Coordinates of C-alpha atoms in Angstrom, one line a residue:
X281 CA 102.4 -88.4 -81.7
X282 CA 99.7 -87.6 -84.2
X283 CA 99.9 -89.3 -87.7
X284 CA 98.7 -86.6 -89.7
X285 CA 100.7 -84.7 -92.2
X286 CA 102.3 -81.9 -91.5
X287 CA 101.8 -78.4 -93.4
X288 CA 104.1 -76.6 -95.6
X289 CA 104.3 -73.5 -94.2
X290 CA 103.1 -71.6 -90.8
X291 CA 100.1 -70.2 -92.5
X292 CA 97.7 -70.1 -95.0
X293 CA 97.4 -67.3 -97.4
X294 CA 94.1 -67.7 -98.3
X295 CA 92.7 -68.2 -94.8
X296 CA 95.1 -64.7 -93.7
X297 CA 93.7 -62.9 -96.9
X298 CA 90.0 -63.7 -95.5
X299 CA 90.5 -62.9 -91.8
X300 CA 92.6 -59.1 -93.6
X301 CA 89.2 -59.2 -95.6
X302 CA 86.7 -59.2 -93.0
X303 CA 88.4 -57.2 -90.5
X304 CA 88.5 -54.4 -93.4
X305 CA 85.3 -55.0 -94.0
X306 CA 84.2 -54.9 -90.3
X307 CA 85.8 -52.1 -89.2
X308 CA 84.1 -50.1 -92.0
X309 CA 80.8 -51.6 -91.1
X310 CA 81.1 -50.5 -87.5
X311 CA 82.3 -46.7 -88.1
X312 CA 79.0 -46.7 -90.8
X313 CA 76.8 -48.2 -88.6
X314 CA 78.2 -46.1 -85.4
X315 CA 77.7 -42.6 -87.8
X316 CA 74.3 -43.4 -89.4
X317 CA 72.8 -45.6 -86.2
X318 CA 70.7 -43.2 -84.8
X319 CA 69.1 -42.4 -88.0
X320 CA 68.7 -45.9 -88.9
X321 CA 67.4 -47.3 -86.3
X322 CA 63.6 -48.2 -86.1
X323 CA 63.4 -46.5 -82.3
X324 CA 60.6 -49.1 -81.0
X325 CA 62.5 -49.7 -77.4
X326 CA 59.4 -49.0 -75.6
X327 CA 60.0 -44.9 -75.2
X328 CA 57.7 -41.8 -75.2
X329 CA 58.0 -40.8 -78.6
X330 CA 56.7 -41.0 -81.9
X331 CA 58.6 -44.1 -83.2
X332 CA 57.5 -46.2 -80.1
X333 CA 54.7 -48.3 -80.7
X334 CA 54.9 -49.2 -76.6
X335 CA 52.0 -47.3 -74.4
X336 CA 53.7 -44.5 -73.2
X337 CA 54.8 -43.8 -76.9
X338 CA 52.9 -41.8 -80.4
X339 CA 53.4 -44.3 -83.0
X340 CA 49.7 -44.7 -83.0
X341 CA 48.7 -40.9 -84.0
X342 CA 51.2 -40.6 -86.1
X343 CA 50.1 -43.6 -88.5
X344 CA 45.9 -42.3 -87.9
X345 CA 47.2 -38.9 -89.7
X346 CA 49.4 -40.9 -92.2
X347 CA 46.3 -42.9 -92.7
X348 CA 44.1 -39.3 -93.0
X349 CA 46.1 -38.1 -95.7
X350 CA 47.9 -35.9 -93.4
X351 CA 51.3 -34.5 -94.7
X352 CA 53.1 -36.0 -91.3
X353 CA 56.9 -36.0 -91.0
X354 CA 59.5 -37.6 -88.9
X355 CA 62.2 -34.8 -88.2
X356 CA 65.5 -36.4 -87.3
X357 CA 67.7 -33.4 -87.8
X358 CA 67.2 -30.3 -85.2
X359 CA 67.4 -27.8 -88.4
X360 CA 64.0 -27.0 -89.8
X361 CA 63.2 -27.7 -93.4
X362 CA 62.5 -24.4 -96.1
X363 CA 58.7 -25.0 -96.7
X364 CA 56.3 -23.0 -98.2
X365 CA 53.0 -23.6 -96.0
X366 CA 53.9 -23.4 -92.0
X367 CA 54.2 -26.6 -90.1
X368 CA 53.1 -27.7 -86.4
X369 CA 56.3 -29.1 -84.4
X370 CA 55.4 -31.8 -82.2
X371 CA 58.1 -32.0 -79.0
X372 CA 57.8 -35.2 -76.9
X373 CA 60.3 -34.3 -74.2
X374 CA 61.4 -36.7 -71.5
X375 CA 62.0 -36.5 -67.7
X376 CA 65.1 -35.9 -68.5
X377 CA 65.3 -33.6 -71.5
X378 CA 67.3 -30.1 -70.5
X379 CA 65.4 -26.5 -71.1
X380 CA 68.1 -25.6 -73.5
X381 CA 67.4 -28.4 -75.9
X382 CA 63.9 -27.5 -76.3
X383 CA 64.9 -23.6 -76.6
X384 CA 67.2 -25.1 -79.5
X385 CA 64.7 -26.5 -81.6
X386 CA 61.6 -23.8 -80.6
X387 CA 64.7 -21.6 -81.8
X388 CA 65.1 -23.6 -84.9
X389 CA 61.7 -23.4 -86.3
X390 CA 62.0 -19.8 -87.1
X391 CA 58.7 -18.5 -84.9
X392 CA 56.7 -21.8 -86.5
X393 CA 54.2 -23.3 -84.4
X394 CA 54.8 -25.8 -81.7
X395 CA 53.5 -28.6 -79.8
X396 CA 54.9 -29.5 -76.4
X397 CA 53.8 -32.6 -75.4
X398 CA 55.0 -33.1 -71.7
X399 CA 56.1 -36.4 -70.2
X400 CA 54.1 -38.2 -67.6
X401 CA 55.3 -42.1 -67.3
X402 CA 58.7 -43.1 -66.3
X403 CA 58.6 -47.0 -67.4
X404 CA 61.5 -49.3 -68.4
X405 CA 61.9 -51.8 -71.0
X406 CA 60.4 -54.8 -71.0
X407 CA 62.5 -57.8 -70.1
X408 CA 61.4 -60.4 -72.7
X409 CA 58.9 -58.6 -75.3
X410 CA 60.7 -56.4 -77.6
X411 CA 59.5 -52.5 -78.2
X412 CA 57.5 -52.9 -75.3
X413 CA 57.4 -50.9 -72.4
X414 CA 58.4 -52.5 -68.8
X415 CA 56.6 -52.0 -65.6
X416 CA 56.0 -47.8 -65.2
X417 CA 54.5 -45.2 -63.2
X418 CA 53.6 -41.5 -63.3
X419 CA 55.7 -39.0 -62.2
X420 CA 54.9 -35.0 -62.9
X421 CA 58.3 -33.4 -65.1
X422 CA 59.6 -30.6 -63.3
X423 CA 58.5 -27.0 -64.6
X424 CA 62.3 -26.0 -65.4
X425 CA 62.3 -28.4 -67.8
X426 CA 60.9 -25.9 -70.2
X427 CA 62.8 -23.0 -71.5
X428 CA 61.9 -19.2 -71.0
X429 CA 60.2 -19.1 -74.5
X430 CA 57.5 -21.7 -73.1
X431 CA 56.4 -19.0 -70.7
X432 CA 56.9 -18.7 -67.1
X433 CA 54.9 -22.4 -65.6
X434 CA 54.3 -22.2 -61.5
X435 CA 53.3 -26.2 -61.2
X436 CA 53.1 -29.5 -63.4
X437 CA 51.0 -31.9 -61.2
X438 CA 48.7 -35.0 -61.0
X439 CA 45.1 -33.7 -60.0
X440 CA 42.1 -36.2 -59.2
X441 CA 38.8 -36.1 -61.2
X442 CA 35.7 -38.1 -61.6
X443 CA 35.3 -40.8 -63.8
X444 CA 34.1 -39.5 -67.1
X445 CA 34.6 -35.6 -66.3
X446 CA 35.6 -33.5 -69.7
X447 CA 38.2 -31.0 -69.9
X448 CA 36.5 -28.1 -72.4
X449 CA 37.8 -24.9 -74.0
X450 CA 37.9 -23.4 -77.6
X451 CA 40.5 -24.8 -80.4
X452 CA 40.9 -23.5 -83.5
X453 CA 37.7 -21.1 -83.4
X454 CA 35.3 -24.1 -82.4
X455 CA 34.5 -25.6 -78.9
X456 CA 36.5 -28.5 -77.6
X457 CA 35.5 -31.0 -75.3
X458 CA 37.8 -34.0 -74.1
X459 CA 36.9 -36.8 -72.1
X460 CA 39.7 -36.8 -69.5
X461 CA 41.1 -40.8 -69.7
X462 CA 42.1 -41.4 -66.3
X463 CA 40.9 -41.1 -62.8
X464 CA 44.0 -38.5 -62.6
X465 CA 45.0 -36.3 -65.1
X466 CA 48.8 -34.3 -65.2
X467 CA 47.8 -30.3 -64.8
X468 CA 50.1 -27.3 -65.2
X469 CA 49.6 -24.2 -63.5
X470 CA 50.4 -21.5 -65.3
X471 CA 48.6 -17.9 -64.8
X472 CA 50.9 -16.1 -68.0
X473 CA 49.9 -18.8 -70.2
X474 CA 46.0 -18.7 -71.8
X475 CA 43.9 -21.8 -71.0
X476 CA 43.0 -23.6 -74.6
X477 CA 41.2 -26.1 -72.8
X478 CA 40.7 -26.2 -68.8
X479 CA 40.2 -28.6 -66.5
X480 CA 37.2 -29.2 -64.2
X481 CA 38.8 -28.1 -61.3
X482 CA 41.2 -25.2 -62.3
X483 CA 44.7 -25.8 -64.2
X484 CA 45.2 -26.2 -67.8
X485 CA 45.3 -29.4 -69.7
X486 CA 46.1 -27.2 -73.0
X487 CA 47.8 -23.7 -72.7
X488 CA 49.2 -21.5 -75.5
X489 CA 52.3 -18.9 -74.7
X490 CA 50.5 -15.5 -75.7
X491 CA 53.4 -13.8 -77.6
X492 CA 54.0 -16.7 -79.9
X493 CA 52.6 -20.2 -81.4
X494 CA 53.9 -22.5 -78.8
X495 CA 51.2 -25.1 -77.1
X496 CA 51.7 -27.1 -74.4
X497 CA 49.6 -30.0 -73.5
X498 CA 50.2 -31.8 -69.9
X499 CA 48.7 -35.1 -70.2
X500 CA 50.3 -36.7 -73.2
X501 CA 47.2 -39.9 -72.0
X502 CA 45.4 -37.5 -74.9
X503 CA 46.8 -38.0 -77.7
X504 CA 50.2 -41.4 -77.2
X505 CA 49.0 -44.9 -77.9
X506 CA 47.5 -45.4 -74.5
X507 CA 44.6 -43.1 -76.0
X508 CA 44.1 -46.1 -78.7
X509 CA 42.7 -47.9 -76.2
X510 CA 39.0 -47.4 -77.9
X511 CA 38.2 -45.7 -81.7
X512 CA 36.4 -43.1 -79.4
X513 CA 39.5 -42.3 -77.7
X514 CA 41.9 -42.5 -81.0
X515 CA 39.6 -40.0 -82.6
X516 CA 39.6 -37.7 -79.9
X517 CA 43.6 -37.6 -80.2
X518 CA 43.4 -37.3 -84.2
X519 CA 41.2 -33.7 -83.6
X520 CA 43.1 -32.7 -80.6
X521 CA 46.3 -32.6 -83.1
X522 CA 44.1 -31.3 -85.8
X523 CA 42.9 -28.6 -83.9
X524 CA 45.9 -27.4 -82.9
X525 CA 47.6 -27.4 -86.1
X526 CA 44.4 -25.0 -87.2
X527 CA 44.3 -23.1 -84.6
X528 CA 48.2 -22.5 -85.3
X529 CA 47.6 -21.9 -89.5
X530 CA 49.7 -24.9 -89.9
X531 CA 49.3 -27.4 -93.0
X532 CA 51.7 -30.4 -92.1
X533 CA 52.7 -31.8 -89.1
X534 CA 56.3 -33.1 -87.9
X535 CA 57.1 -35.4 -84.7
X536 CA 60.7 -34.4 -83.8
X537 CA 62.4 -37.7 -82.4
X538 CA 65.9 -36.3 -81.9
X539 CA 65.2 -35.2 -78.2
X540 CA 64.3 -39.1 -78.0
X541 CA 68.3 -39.5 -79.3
X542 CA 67.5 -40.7 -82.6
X543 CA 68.6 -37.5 -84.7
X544 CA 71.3 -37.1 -87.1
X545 CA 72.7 -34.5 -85.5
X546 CA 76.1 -32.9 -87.8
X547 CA 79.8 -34.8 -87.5
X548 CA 82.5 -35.4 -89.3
X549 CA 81.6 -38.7 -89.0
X550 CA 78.2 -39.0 -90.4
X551 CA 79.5 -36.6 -93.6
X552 CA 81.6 -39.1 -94.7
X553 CA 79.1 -41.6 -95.6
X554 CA 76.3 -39.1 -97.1
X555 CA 76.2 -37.8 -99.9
X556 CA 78.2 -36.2 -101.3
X557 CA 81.0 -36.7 -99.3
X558 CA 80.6 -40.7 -99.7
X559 CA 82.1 -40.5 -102.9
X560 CA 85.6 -39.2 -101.3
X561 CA 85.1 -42.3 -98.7
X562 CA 84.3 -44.6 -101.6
X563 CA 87.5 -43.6 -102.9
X564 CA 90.1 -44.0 -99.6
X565 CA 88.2 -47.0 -99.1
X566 CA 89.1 -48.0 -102.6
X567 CA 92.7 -46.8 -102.4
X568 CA 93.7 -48.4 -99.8
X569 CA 92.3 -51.8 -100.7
X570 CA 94.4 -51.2 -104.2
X571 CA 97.6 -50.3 -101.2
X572 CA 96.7 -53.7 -99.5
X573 CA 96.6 -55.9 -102.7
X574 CA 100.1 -54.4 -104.0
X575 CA 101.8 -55.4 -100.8
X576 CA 100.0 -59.0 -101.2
X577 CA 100.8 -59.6 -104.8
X578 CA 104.7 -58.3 -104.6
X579 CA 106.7 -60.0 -107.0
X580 CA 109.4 -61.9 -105.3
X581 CA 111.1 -61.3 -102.2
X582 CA 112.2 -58.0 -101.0
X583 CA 115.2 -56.9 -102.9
X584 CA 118.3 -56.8 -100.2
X585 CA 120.1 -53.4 -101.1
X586 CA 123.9 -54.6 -102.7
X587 CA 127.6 -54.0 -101.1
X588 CA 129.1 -50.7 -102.7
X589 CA 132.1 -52.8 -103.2
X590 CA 131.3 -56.3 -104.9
X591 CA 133.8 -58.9 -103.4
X592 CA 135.7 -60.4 -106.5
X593 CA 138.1 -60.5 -108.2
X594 CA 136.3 -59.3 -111.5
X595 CA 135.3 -56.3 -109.2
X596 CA 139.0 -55.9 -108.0
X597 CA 140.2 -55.3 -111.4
X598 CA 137.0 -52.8 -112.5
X599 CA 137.3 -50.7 -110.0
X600 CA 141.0 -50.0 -110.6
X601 CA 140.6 -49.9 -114.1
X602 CA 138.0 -47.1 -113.0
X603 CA 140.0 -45.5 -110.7
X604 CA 143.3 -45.1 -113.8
X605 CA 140.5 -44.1 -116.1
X606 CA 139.1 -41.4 -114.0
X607 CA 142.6 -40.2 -113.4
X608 CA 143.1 -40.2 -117.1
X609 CA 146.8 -42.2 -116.7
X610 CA 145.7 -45.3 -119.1
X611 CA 148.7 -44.7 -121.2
X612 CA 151.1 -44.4 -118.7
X613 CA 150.3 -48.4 -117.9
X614 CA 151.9 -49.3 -121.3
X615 CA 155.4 -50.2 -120.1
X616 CA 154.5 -52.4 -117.8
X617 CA 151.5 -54.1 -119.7
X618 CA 154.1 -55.3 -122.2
X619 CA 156.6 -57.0 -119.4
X620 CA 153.9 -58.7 -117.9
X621 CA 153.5 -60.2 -121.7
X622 CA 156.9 -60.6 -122.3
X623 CA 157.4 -62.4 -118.8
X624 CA 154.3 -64.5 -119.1
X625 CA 154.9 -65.8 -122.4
X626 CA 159.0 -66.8 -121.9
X627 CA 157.9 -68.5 -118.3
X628 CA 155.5 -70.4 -120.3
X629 CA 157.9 -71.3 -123.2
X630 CA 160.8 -71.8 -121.4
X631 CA 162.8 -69.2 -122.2
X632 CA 166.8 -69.2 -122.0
X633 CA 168.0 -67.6 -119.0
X634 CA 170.4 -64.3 -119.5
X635 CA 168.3 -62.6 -122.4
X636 CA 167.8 -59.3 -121.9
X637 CA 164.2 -57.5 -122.9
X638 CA 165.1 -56.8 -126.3
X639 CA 166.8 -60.8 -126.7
X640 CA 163.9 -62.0 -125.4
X641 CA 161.1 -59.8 -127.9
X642 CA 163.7 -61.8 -130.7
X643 CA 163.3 -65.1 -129.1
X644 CA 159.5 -64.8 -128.8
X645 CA 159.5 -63.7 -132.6
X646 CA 160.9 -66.6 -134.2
X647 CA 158.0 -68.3 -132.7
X648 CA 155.3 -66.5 -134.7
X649 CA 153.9 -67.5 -137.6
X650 CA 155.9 -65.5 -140.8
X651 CA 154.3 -62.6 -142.3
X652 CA 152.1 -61.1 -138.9
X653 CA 153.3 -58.8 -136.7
X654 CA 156.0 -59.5 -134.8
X655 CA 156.2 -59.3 -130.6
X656 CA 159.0 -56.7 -130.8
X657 CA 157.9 -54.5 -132.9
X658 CA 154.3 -54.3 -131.0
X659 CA 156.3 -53.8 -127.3
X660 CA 158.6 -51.1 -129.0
X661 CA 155.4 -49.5 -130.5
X662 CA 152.9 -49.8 -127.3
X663 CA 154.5 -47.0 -125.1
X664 CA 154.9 -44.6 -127.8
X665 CA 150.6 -44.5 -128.3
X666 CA 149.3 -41.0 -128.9
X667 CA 145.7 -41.6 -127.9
X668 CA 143.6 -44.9 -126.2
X669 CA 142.6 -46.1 -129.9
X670 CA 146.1 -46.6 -130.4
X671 CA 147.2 -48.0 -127.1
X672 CA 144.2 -50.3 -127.0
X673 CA 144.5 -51.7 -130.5
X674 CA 148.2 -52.6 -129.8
X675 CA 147.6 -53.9 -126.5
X676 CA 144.7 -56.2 -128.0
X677 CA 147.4 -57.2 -130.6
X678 CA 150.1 -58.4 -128.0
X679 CA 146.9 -60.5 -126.0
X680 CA 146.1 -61.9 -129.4
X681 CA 150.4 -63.0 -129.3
X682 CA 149.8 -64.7 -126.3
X683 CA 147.0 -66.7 -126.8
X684 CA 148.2 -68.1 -129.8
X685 CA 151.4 -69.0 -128.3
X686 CA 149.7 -70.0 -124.6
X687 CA 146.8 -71.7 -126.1
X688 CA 144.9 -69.9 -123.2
X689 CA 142.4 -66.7 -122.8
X690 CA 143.9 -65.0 -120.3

């Protein structure tokens, strides 16, 4: 058997008041972080949108226009801000990204203009580098991926060109020229839209929905970090975006990440820790630590509720002294107050035998002290009382009798 001492108790406070501590504390941390997660993360897993700094993502562009003094904002939250000068939305869709979604925000931006930016890799995460994207490959997004207000699209393909071939067209009232990056580049077909810039051998690489300022461009190789590649390319991207945003009268531009699943979208949840609904969190939070730390610190063990009854004799003798008061019969007790004196007090002294009540009073007189009152006259007196003042002061003057005599306090 072990040597060591053994403890006092089965636990230690202080170690259970930690562990209650930093489970509180925990499970506040992971509701918070499981509301506000999305909009706190940094969104650099190697995706196709504009907080990926992986190739098939637009991290890149959007720091060149930061850089350019360009009024560039990350939307997180599908509801468009009130702003005075109009704004280009950027959309970076994925393969997977549902028609109604976009509708949603195109919906959202009140007739604004907007950039669709279609999808073109399908690549995974890398398995050891962090924010970087895993072996990919290209794959064409399925026309019904875009809603009716996109206008009607026939086919989104991958069409072959030669090496250093241009895909031109007029932007924003001036001529545009891009050098197409690839050996293939992602065309849509699409005979309702109007061809902003066309490629070589028919298609659109940039189409524009007639009735309203929505653009669609099918190689995103254009303008996503892949395009940083060379300054020549990274400045092609930078007047591609640009363009569009003149051609559209727009002044600022915004990359909308929550089709990517980094938005704040509205819950319960998330309102209780922003403002100003943190302040009622702050509080429960605070309110029930105050709960926790009463029933810590309670004085003293819990109070065990008492008998109605108490077992005693002391309790025997107050209740039936409560019971006679309450039926309001404390004089009718005198008569039998004064023999259990009488009787006491000659079994103590040894009283003759054969004495009747009124001997006995006589005999227990000529044991007083001369000149108080006398034990006969108090037991003739006692059962004649008016009122309780009277009753009680004689009855207090017969005990008084008897302790003298007894030598005893009962």
């Amino acid at each position: 058997m072990s040597g060591g001492v053994a403890s006092d108790g089965g636990f230690n406070p202080r170690l259970i008041a930690g562990v209650v501590a930093i489970g509180v504390i925990a499970f506040i941390a992971l509701w918070a972080l499981i509301a506000l997660g999305p909009q706190l993360s940094s969104g650099n897993d190697g995706g196709g949108h504009a907080l990926s700094k992986a190739a098939p993502g637009y991290a890149g562009i959007v720091d060149l226009l930061e850089r350019s003094d360009a009024a560039v904002d990350l939307r997180r939250r599908e509801e468009a801000p009130m702003l005075e000068d109009p704004e280009l939305l950027i959309l970076t869709p994925g393969h997977t990204t549902k028609a109604d979604d976009l509708a949603r925000l195109i919906s959202e931006q009140r007739g604004g203009a907007v950039l669709i930016i279609l999808p073109k890799w399908r690549t995974g995460r890398h398995p050891s580098k962090a924010g970087w994207a895993g072996g990919g490959f290209a794959s064409a997004p399925s026309p019904k991926m875009l809603p009716p207000a996109a206008g009607r699209i026939d086919k989104i393909g991958s069409e072959p060109n030669a090496r250093g071939a241009q895909a031109k067209g007029h932007l924003g009232g001036s001529p545009m020229a891009l050098t197409l990056p690839n050996l293939r580049t992602q065309v849509l077909n699409a005979p309702d839209l109007e061809t902003m810039i066309a490629f070589p051998h028919g298609g659109a690489v940039l189409a524009k929905q007639p009735d309203a300022a929505i653009y669609i461009l099918s190689d995103p190789d254009f303008v996503n970090n892949l395009a940083f590649s060379s300054r020549d390319r990274a400045r092609a991207a930078a007047i591609l975006v640009d363009a569009v945003a003149e051609d559209a009268g727009a002044y600022s531009v915004a990359f909308d990440v929550t089709l990517n699943g980094f938005g704040s979208q509205r819950s319960l949840l998330r309102f209780a820790f922003v403002p100003p609904f943190i302040g009622i969190t702050l509080c429960l939070i605070a309110a029930g630590l105050l709960a926790l730390w009463q029933a810590w610190m309670r004085f003293g063990p819990a109070l065990k509720p008492a008998r109605a009854i108490a077992v005693s004799k002391a309790a025997l003798i107050a209740n039936s002294a409560d019971l006679i008061k309450q039926a309001r019969r404390e004089l009718d007790g005198a008569d039998a107050y004064v023999r259990s004196q009488r009787s006491a007090i000659a079994r103590r002294l040894h009283a003759p035998d054969g004495l009747d009540d009124a001997a006995t009073d006589r005999w227990i007189d000529k044991h007083l002290r001369v000149g108080g009152e006398t034990f006969s006259a108090l037991a003739r007196r006692l059962p004649l009382a008016r009122n309780t003042h009277e009753f009680l002061a004689d009855a207090q003057a017969l005990h008084d009798i008897r302790k003298d005599l007894l030598r005893d306090s009962q």
